[in-house]
Coordinates of C-alpha atoms and ligand atoms in Angstrom, one line a residue:
Chain E
M1262 CA 0.0 0.0 0.0
S1263 CA 1.2 3.4 -0.8
S1264 CA 2.1 5.6 2.1
A1265 CA 2.5 8.7 0.0
R1266 CA 0.5 11.7 1.1
S1267 CA -1.1 13.9 -1.5
T1268 CA 0.4 17.4 -1.4
P1269 CA -2.1 20.1 -1.3
D1270 CA -2.3 21.7 -4.7
A1271 CA -3.3 25.3 -4.6
A1272 CA -4.5 25.3 -8.2
G1273 CA -6.2 21.9 -8.5
P1274 CA -9.5 20.8 -6.9
P1275 CA -9.4 20.0 -3.2
A1276 CA -8.0 16.5 -2.4
P1277 CA -10.8 14.0 -1.9
A1278 CA -11.9 13.1 1.6
V1279 CA -11.8 9.4 0.7
R1280 CA -10.5 7.5 -2.3
L1281 CA -10.8 3.8 -2.8
D1282 CA -9.1 2.0 -5.6
G1283 CA -10.0 -1.5 -6.5
V1284 CA -10.7 -2.5 -2.9
S1285 CA -11.7 -6.1 -2.3
K1286 CA -12.2 -8.0 1.0
S1287 CA -13.2 -11.6 1.7
Y1288 CA -14.1 -13.4 4.9
G1289 CA -13.2 -16.9 4.0
E1290 CA -15.6 -17.9 1.2
V1291 CA -17.7 -14.7 1.6
R1292 CA -16.7 -12.0 -0.8
A1293 CA -17.8 -8.9 1.2
L1294 CA -16.3 -6.3 -1.2
D1295 CA -15.4 -6.9 -4.8
D1296 CA -13.2 -4.4 -6.6
V1297 CA -14.8 -1.2 -5.2
S1298 CA -13.5 2.1 -6.4
L1299 CA -15.0 5.4 -5.4
T1300 CA -14.2 8.9 -4.3
V1301 CA -15.8 10.9 -1.5
R1302 CA -15.4 14.7 -2.1
Q1303 CA -14.7 17.1 0.7
G1304 CA -17.8 18.6 2.3
E1305 CA -20.3 16.2 0.7
F1306 CA -22.9 14.0 2.3
F1307 CA -22.1 10.6 0.8
G1308 CA -24.6 7.8 1.2
V1309 CA -23.8 4.1 1.0
L1310 CA -27.0 2.3 0.2
G1311 CA -27.6 -1.4 0.1
P1312 CA -29.5 -4.4 1.6
N1313 CA -28.2 -6.2 4.7
G1314 CA -25.1 -8.1 4.0
A1315 CA -24.2 -5.9 1.0
G1316 CA -20.8 -5.1 2.5
K1317 CA -21.5 -1.6 3.9
S1318 CA -20.0 -2.1 7.3
T1319 CA -17.0 -3.7 5.8
L1320 CA -16.6 -0.7 3.5
V1321 CA -16.7 1.7 6.4
E1322 CA -14.4 -0.4 8.6
I1323 CA -11.8 -0.4 5.7
M1324 CA -12.1 3.3 5.2
V1325 CA -11.4 4.0 8.9
G1326 CA -8.6 1.5 9.1
M1327 CA -10.3 -1.0 11.5
R1328 CA -10.0 -3.6 8.7
R1329 CA -7.4 -4.1 6.1
P1330 CA -8.5 -4.8 2.5
D1331 CA -7.2 -7.9 0.7
A1332 CA -6.5 -5.8 -2.3
G1333 CA -6.6 -2.2 -3.4
T1334 CA -5.6 1.1 -2.0
V1335 CA -7.4 3.4 0.5
S1336 CA -6.6 7.0 1.0
V1337 CA -8.4 9.0 3.7
L1338 CA -7.7 12.8 4.0
G1339 CA -4.6 12.2 2.0
G1340 CA -3.2 9.5 4.3
S1341 CA -3.5 5.7 4.6
P1342 CA -5.8 4.5 7.4
W1343 CA -3.8 1.3 7.8
P1344 CA -1.8 0.7 9.9
R1345 CA -3.4 2.7 12.7
D1346 CA -2.5 6.3 12.4
T1347 CA -3.5 8.3 15.4
A1348 CA -3.0 11.6 13.7
L1349 CA -5.4 10.6 11.0
L1350 CA -7.8 9.0 13.5
R1351 CA -7.9 12.4 15.4
R1352 CA -9.5 13.9 12.3
I1353 CA -12.2 11.3 11.7
G1354 CA -15.3 10.4 13.7
V1355 CA -16.8 7.0 13.6
Q1356 CA -20.2 5.7 14.7
T1357 CA -20.1 1.9 14.4
Q1358 CA -23.2 -0.1 13.7
S1359 CA -23.4 -1.4 17.3
S1360 CA -23.1 1.6 19.5
A1361 CA -20.3 1.5 22.1
F1362 CA -21.2 2.9 25.5
F1363 CA -19.3 2.5 28.7
T1364 CA -21.1 0.1 31.1
R1365 CA -23.5 1.5 33.7
L1366 CA -22.5 5.2 33.2
T1367 CA -24.7 8.2 32.6
A1368 CA -24.7 9.9 29.2
G1369 CA -22.5 12.7 30.6
E1370 CA -20.1 10.3 32.3
H1371 CA -19.8 8.2 29.1
L1372 CA -18.9 11.3 27.0
A1373 CA -16.5 12.6 29.7
T1374 CA -14.7 9.3 29.5
V1375 CA -14.5 9.4 25.7
A1376 CA -13.3 13.0 25.9
A1377 CA -10.5 12.0 28.2
L1378 CA -9.5 9.2 25.9
Y1379 CA -9.0 11.8 23.2
G1380 CA -7.1 14.0 25.6
L1381 CA -10.0 16.6 25.8
D1382 CA -11.5 18.2 28.8
R1383 CA -15.1 17.8 30.1
A1384 CA -16.3 20.9 28.2
A1385 CA -16.0 18.8 25.0
A1386 CA -18.5 16.3 26.5
G1387 CA -21.0 19.1 27.3
R1388 CA -20.6 20.6 23.8
A1389 CA -21.2 17.3 22.1
L1390 CA -24.3 16.7 24.2
E1391 CA -25.6 20.1 23.2
Q1392 CA -24.9 19.4 19.6
V1393 CA -27.1 16.4 19.5
D1394 CA -29.7 18.1 21.7
L1395 CA -29.3 15.8 24.6
A1396 CA -28.0 18.2 27.3
D1397 CA -31.0 17.5 29.5
R1398 CA -30.2 13.8 29.5
A1399 CA -26.6 14.2 30.8
R1400 CA -27.5 12.5 34.2
T1401 CA -29.5 9.7 32.7
R1402 CA -27.9 6.2 32.6
V1403 CA -27.2 5.1 29.1
D1404 CA -29.4 2.0 29.6
D1405 CA -32.4 4.2 30.5
L1406 CA -32.2 6.3 27.3
S1407 CA -34.7 5.8 24.5
G1408 CA -33.5 4.3 21.2
G1409 CA -33.4 7.7 19.5
Q1410 CA -31.5 9.2 22.4
R1411 CA -29.0 6.4 22.4
Q1412 CA -28.4 6.9 18.7
R1413 CA -27.9 10.6 19.3
L1414 CA -25.5 9.8 22.1
A1415 CA -23.6 7.5 19.8
L1416 CA -23.4 10.4 17.3
A1417 CA -22.1 12.7 20.1
T1418 CA -19.5 10.1 20.8
A1419 CA -18.3 10.2 17.2
L1420 CA -18.3 14.1 17.2
I1421 CA -16.7 14.8 20.5
H1422 CA -13.3 15.6 19.0
R1423 CA -14.7 17.8 16.2
P1424 CA -13.7 15.6 13.3
D1425 CA -13.6 16.9 9.7
L1426 CA -14.8 13.6 8.3
I1427 CA -17.6 11.5 9.9
F1428 CA -18.5 7.9 9.2
L1429 CA -21.9 6.7 10.3
D1430 CA -22.9 3.1 10.0
E1431 CA -26.7 2.8 9.9
P1432 CA -27.3 5.6 12.4
T1433 CA -31.1 5.4 12.1
A1434 CA -31.5 1.6 12.1
A1435 CA -34.3 0.5 14.5
L1436 CA -35.6 4.0 15.1
D1437 CA -39.2 5.1 14.9
P1438 CA -40.1 7.6 12.2
Q1439 CA -40.1 10.5 14.6
A1440 CA -36.7 9.7 16.0
R1441 CA -35.3 9.2 12.5
R1442 CA -36.5 12.7 11.4
S1443 CA -35.0 14.3 14.5
L1444 CA -31.7 12.6 13.8
W1445 CA -31.9 13.7 10.2
E1446 CA -32.0 17.3 11.4
V1447 CA -28.8 16.8 13.4
L1448 CA -27.1 15.3 10.4
R1449 CA -28.2 18.1 8.1
S1450 CA -26.8 20.7 10.5
L1451 CA -23.5 18.8 10.5
R1452 CA -23.4 18.9 6.8
G1453 CA -24.2 22.6 7.0
E1454 CA -21.1 23.1 9.0
G1455 CA -19.1 21.9 6.0
R1456 CA -18.1 18.5 7.3
T1457 CA -17.8 15.5 5.2
I1458 CA -20.2 12.7 6.1
V1459 CA -20.2 9.1 4.9
C1460 CA -23.4 7.4 6.0
T1461 CA -24.6 3.9 5.3
T1462 CA -28.2 3.0 5.3
H1463 CA -30.7 0.6 3.9
H1464 CA -33.5 3.2 4.0
L1465 CA -34.0 4.7 0.6
D1466 CA -36.0 7.7 1.8
E1467 CA -33.0 8.5 4.0
A1468 CA -30.5 8.4 1.2
E1469 CA -32.8 10.5 -1.0
A1470 CA -33.5 13.1 1.8
L1471 CA -29.9 13.6 3.0
C1472 CA -27.3 12.6 0.5
D1473 CA -25.5 14.6 -2.1
R1474 CA -24.4 11.4 -3.8
V1475 CA -25.3 7.8 -3.2
A1476 CA -23.3 4.7 -3.8
I1477 CA -25.6 1.7 -4.3
V1478 CA -23.9 -1.5 -3.1
A1479 CA -25.1 -5.1 -3.3
R1480 CA -23.2 -8.3 -2.7
G1481 CA -20.0 -6.4 -2.3
A1482 CA -20.2 -4.7 -5.7
L1483 CA -20.6 -1.0 -6.4
L1484 CA -23.7 -0.9 -8.7
A1485 CA -24.1 2.8 -9.2
L1486 CA -22.8 6.1 -7.8
D1487 CA -24.5 9.4 -8.5
S1488 CA -26.8 12.0 -7.0
P1489 CA -30.2 10.6 -6.0
G1490 CA -31.9 12.7 -8.8
S1491 CA -29.5 11.5 -11.5
L1492 CA -29.8 7.9 -10.4
V1493 CA -33.6 8.2 -10.7
R1494 CA -33.3 9.8 -14.2
S1495 CA -30.5 7.6 -15.6
L1496 CA -32.4 4.5 -14.7
A1497 CA -35.5 5.9 -16.5
A1498 CA -37.7 4.3 -13.8
P1499 CA -41.3 4.5 -15.0
A1500 CA -43.8 6.8 -13.3
R1501 CA -47.0 5.3 -12.0
L1502 CA -50.6 6.5 -12.3
L1503 CA -53.2 5.1 -10.0
V1504 CA -56.9 5.0 -10.8
P1505 CA -59.6 3.3 -8.7
A1506 CA -60.4 0.0 -10.4
D1507 CA -64.1 0.7 -10.7
R1508 CA -63.4 3.7 -12.9
L1509 CA -61.1 2.1 -15.4
S1510 CA -60.6 -1.4 -16.7
V1511 CA -57.2 -3.0 -17.2
A1512 CA -58.0 -3.5 -20.9
Q1513 CA -58.9 0.2 -21.3
A1514 CA -55.7 1.2 -19.7
E1515 CA -53.6 -1.2 -21.8
G1516 CA -55.2 0.3 -24.9
L1517 CA -53.7 3.7 -24.2
D1518 CA -50.7 4.9 -26.1
G1519 CA -47.4 5.1 -24.1
V1520 CA -48.5 2.6 -21.4
D1521 CA -45.8 0.1 -20.5
R1522 CA -47.6 -2.1 -18.0
V1523 CA -50.9 -2.3 -16.1
T1524 CA -51.5 -4.1 -12.8
V1525 CA -54.1 -4.0 -10.1
E1526 CA -53.0 -3.4 -6.6
G1527 CA -55.3 -2.9 -3.6
G1528 CA -58.3 -1.8 -5.7
E1529 CA -56.3 0.5 -7.9
V1530 CA -55.3 0.1 -11.5
V1531 CA -51.6 0.9 -11.6
I1532 CA -50.4 2.2 -14.9
E1533 CA -46.6 2.3 -15.5
T1534 CA -45.4 4.7 -18.1
R1535 CA -42.4 6.6 -19.3
A1536 CA -44.6 9.1 -21.0
A1537 CA -46.3 10.3 -17.9
N1538 CA -47.7 13.6 -19.2
R1539 CA -49.3 12.2 -22.3
V1540 CA -50.8 9.2 -20.5
L1541 CA -52.1 11.4 -17.7
V1542 CA -54.0 13.5 -20.2
A1543 CA -55.5 10.4 -21.9
V1544 CA -56.5 8.8 -18.6
G1545 CA -57.9 12.1 -17.4
E1546 CA -60.1 12.3 -20.4
L1547 CA -61.5 8.8 -19.6
V1548 CA -62.1 9.1 -15.8
G1549 CA -61.7 12.7 -14.9
I1550 CA -58.3 14.1 -14.0
E1551 CA -59.1 14.5 -10.3
T1552 CA -59.5 10.7 -9.7
V1553 CA -55.9 10.0 -11.0
Q1554 CA -53.1 9.8 -8.5
T1555 CA -49.5 10.1 -9.8
R1556 CA -46.4 8.5 -8.3
T1557 CA -43.2 9.8 -9.8
A1558 CA -40.2 7.5 -9.9
T1559 CA -38.2 7.5 -6.6
L1560 CA -34.8 6.3 -5.7
E1561 CA -36.5 3.2 -4.4
D1562 CA -37.5 2.3 -8.0
A1563 CA -34.0 2.9 -9.2
Y1564 CA -32.6 0.9 -6.3
L1565 CA -35.0 -2.0 -6.8
R1566 CA -34.2 -2.1 -10.5
L1567 CA -30.5 -2.2 -9.8
T1568 CA -30.4 -4.7 -7.0
G1569 CA -33.1 -6.7 -8.7
S1570 CA -31.2 -7.0 -12.0
E1571 CA -28.2 -7.9 -10.0
Q1572 CA -30.1 -10.8 -8.5
H1573 CA -31.3 -12.2 -11.8
G1574 CA -28.1 -11.4 -13.7
Chain Q
M1148 CA -8.6 14.5 33.6
S1149 CA -6.1 12.1 32.1
A1150 CA -7.2 9.2 30.1
Y1151 CA -5.9 6.8 32.8
A1152 CA -7.8 8.7 35.6
A1153 CA -11.0 8.9 33.5
M1154 CA -10.9 5.2 32.7
T1155 CA -10.2 4.3 36.3
R1156 CA -13.2 6.3 37.3
A1157 CA -15.4 4.8 34.7
T1158 CA -14.4 1.3 35.6
Y1159 CA -14.8 2.0 39.3
L1160 CA -18.3 3.4 38.8
A1161 CA -19.3 0.5 36.6
Y1162 CA -18.1 -1.8 39.4
V1163 CA -19.8 -0.3 42.4
R1164 CA -23.0 0.2 40.5
D1165 CA -23.2 -3.5 40.0
R1166 CA -24.8 -4.9 43.2
T1167 CA -24.2 -8.5 42.3
S1168 CA -20.5 -8.1 41.9
V1169 CA -20.3 -6.0 45.1
F1170 CA -22.0 -8.8 46.9
F1171 CA -19.8 -11.5 45.5
T1172 CA -16.7 -9.4 46.2
F1173 CA -17.4 -8.6 49.9
A1174 CA -20.3 -10.4 51.4
F1175 CA -19.9 -13.8 49.9
P1176 CA -16.4 -14.5 51.2
L1177 CA -17.3 -13.0 54.5
L1178 CA -20.0 -15.6 54.8
F1179 CA -17.5 -18.4 54.4
L1180 CA -15.2 -16.7 56.9
V1181 CA -17.9 -16.5 59.5
V1182 CA -19.2 -20.0 59.0
F1183 CA -15.9 -21.8 59.0
G1184 CA -14.4 -19.5 61.6
L1185 CA -17.2 -20.4 64.1
L1186 CA -17.3 -24.0 63.1
F1187 CA -13.6 -24.6 63.9
R1188 CA -13.3 -22.0 66.6
G1189 CA -10.3 -22.6 68.9
Q1190 CA -9.0 -25.7 67.0
T1191 CA -5.5 -26.2 65.8
V1192 CA -4.3 -28.1 62.8
N1193 CA -2.0 -31.1 63.6
G1194 CA -1.2 -29.3 66.9
G1195 CA 0.5 -26.5 64.9
L1196 CA -1.2 -23.2 63.7
A1197 CA -4.7 -22.3 64.8
Y1198 CA -7.4 -23.2 62.3
I1199 CA -8.2 -19.5 61.8
N1200 CA -4.6 -19.1 60.5
Y1201 CA -5.5 -21.3 57.6
I1202 CA -9.1 -20.4 57.0
A1203 CA -8.8 -16.6 57.2
P1204 CA -5.9 -16.4 54.6
G1205 CA -7.7 -19.1 52.6
V1206 CA -11.0 -17.2 52.3
L1207 CA -9.1 -13.9 51.9
A1208 CA -6.9 -15.2 49.0
W1209 CA -9.8 -17.0 47.4
G1210 CA -12.2 -14.0 47.7
I1211 CA -9.6 -11.6 46.3
G1212 CA -8.5 -13.9 43.5
N1213 CA -12.1 -14.7 42.6
A1214 CA -13.1 -11.0 42.5
A1215 CA -10.0 -10.1 40.4
L1216 CA -10.6 -12.9 37.9
F1217 CA -14.3 -12.5 37.5
G1218 CA -14.2 -8.7 37.5
V1219 CA -11.5 -8.4 34.9
A1220 CA -12.9 -11.2 32.7
F1221 CA -16.4 -9.6 32.7
T1222 CA -14.9 -6.2 31.9
L1223 CA -12.8 -7.4 29.0
M1224 CA -15.7 -9.4 27.6
H1225 CA -18.1 -6.4 27.8
W1226 CA -15.6 -3.9 26.4
R1227 CA -15.1 -6.2 23.4
R1228 CA -18.8 -7.1 22.9
D1229 CA -19.9 -3.5 23.2
D1230 CA -17.2 -2.4 20.8
L1231 CA -15.5 -0.2 23.4
L1232 CA -12.1 -1.7 22.6
R1233 CA -12.4 -0.5 19.0
L1234 CA -13.5 2.9 20.3
V1235 CA -10.3 3.0 22.4
W1236 CA -8.4 1.9 19.3
R1237 CA -9.6 5.0 17.5
T1238 CA -8.4 7.3 20.2
P1239 CA -4.8 8.3 20.8
T1240 CA -4.9 6.4 24.2
P1241 CA -2.8 3.2 24.1
L1242 CA -4.6 0.0 25.1
P1243 CA -2.1 -0.7 28.1
T1244 CA -3.3 2.6 29.7
V1245 CA -6.9 1.3 29.6
L1246 CA -6.0 -2.1 30.9
A1247 CA -3.8 -0.5 33.6
S1248 CA -6.9 1.4 34.8
R1249 CA -8.8 -1.9 35.2
Y1250 CA -5.8 -3.3 37.0
A1251 CA -5.8 -0.3 39.4
V1252 CA -9.4 -0.9 40.3
A1253 CA -8.7 -4.6 40.9
L1254 CA -5.8 -3.7 43.2
G1255 CA -7.9 -1.2 45.1
T1256 CA -10.7 -3.8 45.5
G1257 CA -8.3 -6.4 46.7
L1258 CA -6.9 -4.0 49.3
V1259 CA -10.3 -3.1 50.6
Q1260 CA -11.3 -6.8 50.7
A1261 CA -8.0 -7.7 52.6
V1262 CA -8.6 -5.0 55.2
L1263 CA -12.2 -6.0 55.7
F1264 CA -11.6 -9.8 55.9
T1265 CA -8.6 -9.4 58.2
A1266 CA -10.5 -7.0 60.5
V1267 CA -13.3 -9.5 60.8
A1268 CA -10.9 -12.4 61.5
L1269 CA -9.2 -10.3 64.2
L1270 CA -12.5 -10.1 66.1
P1271 CA -12.2 -12.0 69.4
V1272 CA -14.7 -14.7 68.4
F1273 CA -12.5 -15.8 65.5
G1274 CA -9.3 -15.1 67.3
L1275 CA -6.8 -14.4 64.6
H1276 CA -3.5 -12.9 65.8
L1277 CA -1.1 -11.1 63.5
A1278 CA 2.6 -12.0 63.6
A1279 CA 5.2 -9.2 63.2
S1280 CA 5.8 -10.3 59.7
W1281 CA 2.2 -9.4 58.6
P1282 CA 3.4 -6.5 56.2
A1283 CA 4.9 -9.2 54.0
A1284 CA 1.3 -10.0 53.1
L1285 CA 1.2 -6.8 51.0
P1286 CA 3.6 -7.9 48.3
V1287 CA 1.8 -11.3 48.3
L1288 CA -1.5 -9.4 47.9
L1289 CA -0.1 -7.3 45.0
L1290 CA 1.3 -10.3 43.1
G1291 CA -1.7 -12.5 43.9
V1292 CA -4.1 -9.9 42.4
T1293 CA -1.8 -9.5 39.5
A1294 CA -1.8 -13.2 38.8
F1295 CA -5.6 -13.4 38.9
V1296 CA -6.0 -10.3 36.8
A1297 CA -3.9 -12.0 34.2
V1298 CA -6.1 -15.1 34.4
G1299 CA -9.1 -12.9 34.1
L1300 CA -7.7 -11.3 30.9
V1301 CA -7.3 -14.8 29.4
V1302 CA -10.8 -15.8 30.3
G1303 CA -12.2 -12.4 29.1
G1304 CA -10.3 -12.9 25.9
L1305 CA -11.8 -16.3 25.2
A1306 CA -15.4 -15.8 26.4
N1307 CA -17.8 -13.8 24.2
T1308 CA -20.8 -13.8 26.6
P1309 CA -21.4 -13.3 30.3
E1310 CA -22.6 -16.9 30.5
A1311 CA -19.3 -18.1 29.0
V1312 CA -17.3 -15.9 31.4
A1313 CA -19.2 -17.4 34.4
A1314 CA -18.8 -20.9 33.1
I1315 CA -15.1 -20.8 32.4
A1316 CA -14.2 -18.8 35.5
N1317 CA -16.2 -21.2 37.7
C1318 CA -14.6 -24.2 36.1
V1319 CA -11.2 -22.6 37.0
M1320 CA -12.0 -21.2 40.5
V1321 CA -14.2 -23.8 42.2
P1322 CA -11.9 -26.8 41.9
M1323 CA -8.9 -24.6 42.5
A1324 CA -10.4 -23.3 45.7
F1325 CA -10.8 -26.8 47.2
L1326 CA -7.4 -28.0 46.0
S1327 CA -5.5 -25.0 47.2
G1328 CA -6.7 -25.1 50.8
A1329 CA -9.0 -22.1 50.7
F1330 CA -11.6 -23.8 52.8
Y1331 CA -9.7 -26.8 54.1
P1332 CA -6.1 -26.6 55.3
V1333 CA -3.6 -28.0 52.8
D1334 CA -1.6 -29.6 55.6
L1335 CA -4.6 -31.9 56.2
M1336 CA -4.7 -33.1 52.6
P1337 CA -2.9 -36.3 51.3
G1338 CA 0.7 -35.8 50.3
W1339 CA 0.1 -36.3 46.6
L1340 CA -2.6 -33.7 46.6
Q1341 CA -0.4 -31.3 48.4
A1342 CA 2.3 -31.8 45.8
F1343 CA -0.2 -31.4 42.9
S1344 CA -1.7 -28.2 44.4
R1345 CA 1.6 -26.4 43.7
V1346 CA 0.7 -26.0 40.0
L1347 CA -2.2 -23.8 41.1
P1348 CA -1.7 -20.1 41.6
L1349 CA -4.2 -20.0 44.5
R1350 CA -2.2 -22.4 46.5
W1351 CA 0.7 -20.0 46.5
F1352 CA -1.6 -17.0 47.3
V1353 CA -3.1 -18.9 50.3
D1354 CA 0.3 -20.0 51.5
G1355 CA 1.8 -16.5 51.1
V1356 CA -0.9 -14.9 53.2
T1357 CA -0.7 -17.7 55.8
D1358 CA 3.1 -17.4 56.0
A1359 CA 3.0 -13.6 56.3
L1360 CA 0.1 -13.3 58.9
A1361 CA 1.3 -16.3 61.0
G1362 CA 5.0 -15.6 60.7
R1363 CA 5.6 -19.1 59.2
G1364 CA 8.9 -19.7 57.4
G1365 CA 10.4 -16.4 58.3
L1366 CA 10.7 -14.0 55.4
L1367 CA 11.8 -16.8 53.0
G1368 CA 8.3 -18.2 53.2
P1369 CA 6.4 -15.2 51.7
A1370 CA 9.3 -14.5 49.4
T1371 CA 9.0 -17.9 47.8
D1372 CA 5.3 -17.6 47.5
C1373 CA 5.7 -14.1 45.8
L1374 CA 8.2 -15.6 43.3
A1375 CA 5.8 -18.3 42.4
L1376 CA 2.9 -15.8 42.0
A1377 CA 5.1 -13.6 39.8
V1378 CA 5.8 -16.5 37.5
F1379 CA 2.1 -17.3 37.2
A1380 CA 1.4 -13.6 36.6
G1381 CA 4.0 -13.6 33.8
L1382 CA 2.8 -16.8 32.2
F1383 CA -0.8 -15.7 32.2
T1384 CA 0.0 -12.3 30.9
L1385 CA 1.8 -13.9 27.9
L1386 CA -1.2 -16.1 27.4
A1387 CA -3.6 -13.1 27.6
A1388 CA -1.6 -11.3 24.9
R1389 CA -2.3 -14.3 22.7
T1390 CA -6.0 -14.6 23.4
F1391 CA -6.6 -10.9 23.1
R1392 CA -9.0 -9.8 20.4
W1393 CA -10.2 -6.3 19.5
S1394 CA -13.6 -7.4 18.3
N1395 CA -15.9 -10.4 18.3
R1396 CA -16.1 -9.8 14.5
T1397 CA -12.7 -11.1 13.4
Ligands
ADP2974 N1 -16.2 -11.0 10.6 C1 -16.9 -11.6 9.6 N2 -16.6 -12.9 9.4 C2 -17.3 -13.5 8.4 N3 -18.2 -13.0 7.5 C3 -18.4 -11.7 7.7 C4 -17.8 -10.9 8.8 N4 -18.3 -9.7 8.7 C5 -19.1 -9.6 7.7 N5 -19.2 -10.8 7.1 C6 -20.1 -11.1 5.9 O1 -19.7 -10.2 4.9 C7 -20.8 -9.8 4.2 C8 -20.9 -8.2 4.3 O2 -21.1 -7.9 5.7 P1 -21.3 -6.4 6.1 O3 -20.1 -5.6 5.7 O4 -21.6 -6.4 7.6 O5 -22.6 -5.9 5.4 P2 -23.7 -4.8 5.7 O6 -23.1 -3.9 6.7 O7 -24.0 -4.2 4.4 O8 -24.9 -5.5 6.3 C9 -22.0 -10.5 4.8 O9 -22.3 -11.6 4.0 C10 -21.5 -10.9 6.2 O10 -22.2 -12.0 6.6
MG2975 MG1 -23.7 -3.3 8.5

């Protein structure tokens, strides 16, 4: 592995926050990552999206130097994360998938301990609690926090030393919708401060709502990497029009020009089309425009097409 | 606060907030001391030392060794299972600093146990008398705790769950307690068993405390016991370095 550090180039674009080149990793027979190359830019909110077992955690662990790739090179903030480089680790914050909390301590005591491990004073712990809006829980035992509060404490743990680059491994897994939204707000404010965030998730809405760019990973392979909008467009996922089944028959719908596919789901005729405007007008003439519901393509459609084609390919 | 002080504090708080471990550390051995002490009150062993000179050091060494082994094993297993070891790995604090803080808590616990158990044994009903050589018990205590902390690191390195820690540690400690004379004077055991018990660290810990508190064997007695305990501590530390893992996910 190269130990060369990139020299800052005043004229060129800023050095990437993370660069992976041909990274592969196997656990015995299981190929967790297969020749993954990607670049995370400074200041972006970078999503890694994929189903369980896709290799997301392995990817993060390799980026932060907790795991060594079998092949390929990794560069983080211009340095190599392997072997352990404390100067580099000082600049990155990590929230692992299973949150690490000190046993039987309060939220405040836990953070004060982590602060001391980084050589910081108690004020750093208070600041981190404020940042995730948990200051009023400082004296609560970690075990007595709600799921959402625990996730925010885990985030505070990753942020305590004010890292430039933050890795979050499924930070909203197992949270109820409200807790997820409130964590999103915290994550958005971090991005607003100009920090680089790499965040894995298997929630599509999350990737769509938060990320500047999304890498879609399945079975260790990088399937696509682009902004959520571009991913949706480039995959040309069809739009869907929904009409109550008693207003329109399947045969009628299939007879319309520009319709790709017609199905019936839950009492609704679902029309898939890539010519949404034209078909909408035609359907509107048949049943009245106000009875038609439209569903535009989402990242979910793009994702399902990608990971689906992977499974049949 | 330094990383070492903060970790010591965190470990101390985790320890005292766990009622079960506090009970097994202090009350449980005391129970044995009281029961055996009253049962064999005023008796001597083979016309030599008083029975309390065997049973007080026996329960003391066993109680301290037990607490050090279980405590450290549980801590290491939890730290690894809860991914705290990898959290430490990501900070500039070296692992030995973190382990040293756990060691300090074990030493402190052992010292408090020793004072408490000795104080109870000195009560007139139990009738323990301290020989002038009693301060020699301090290095024995230090090395005894060290040896059992090292065994605890091995157990905590192997076991991934609290159940596994309890199972392994009990398999180690229960037979050793009976074979090392913790509850039954070694001098009353058959010769071959006495000889065999020398491969057990607890035997030397019990002997060392007995020697020091009763003034048996002059200063050479405790010194030999200390040497043996130091060898065990070294061996198990080497073994612990081999069984150590940063994460349950390899
Ligand atoms: N320590 C390990 N030993 C063996 N297999 C592993 C280990 N860690 C992960 N795997 C396997 O590698 C694949 C990728 O795992 P992971 O990176 O955790 O995926 P994700 O985070 O996307 O769920 C999975 O098939 C998983 O079972
Ligand atoms: Mg994962």
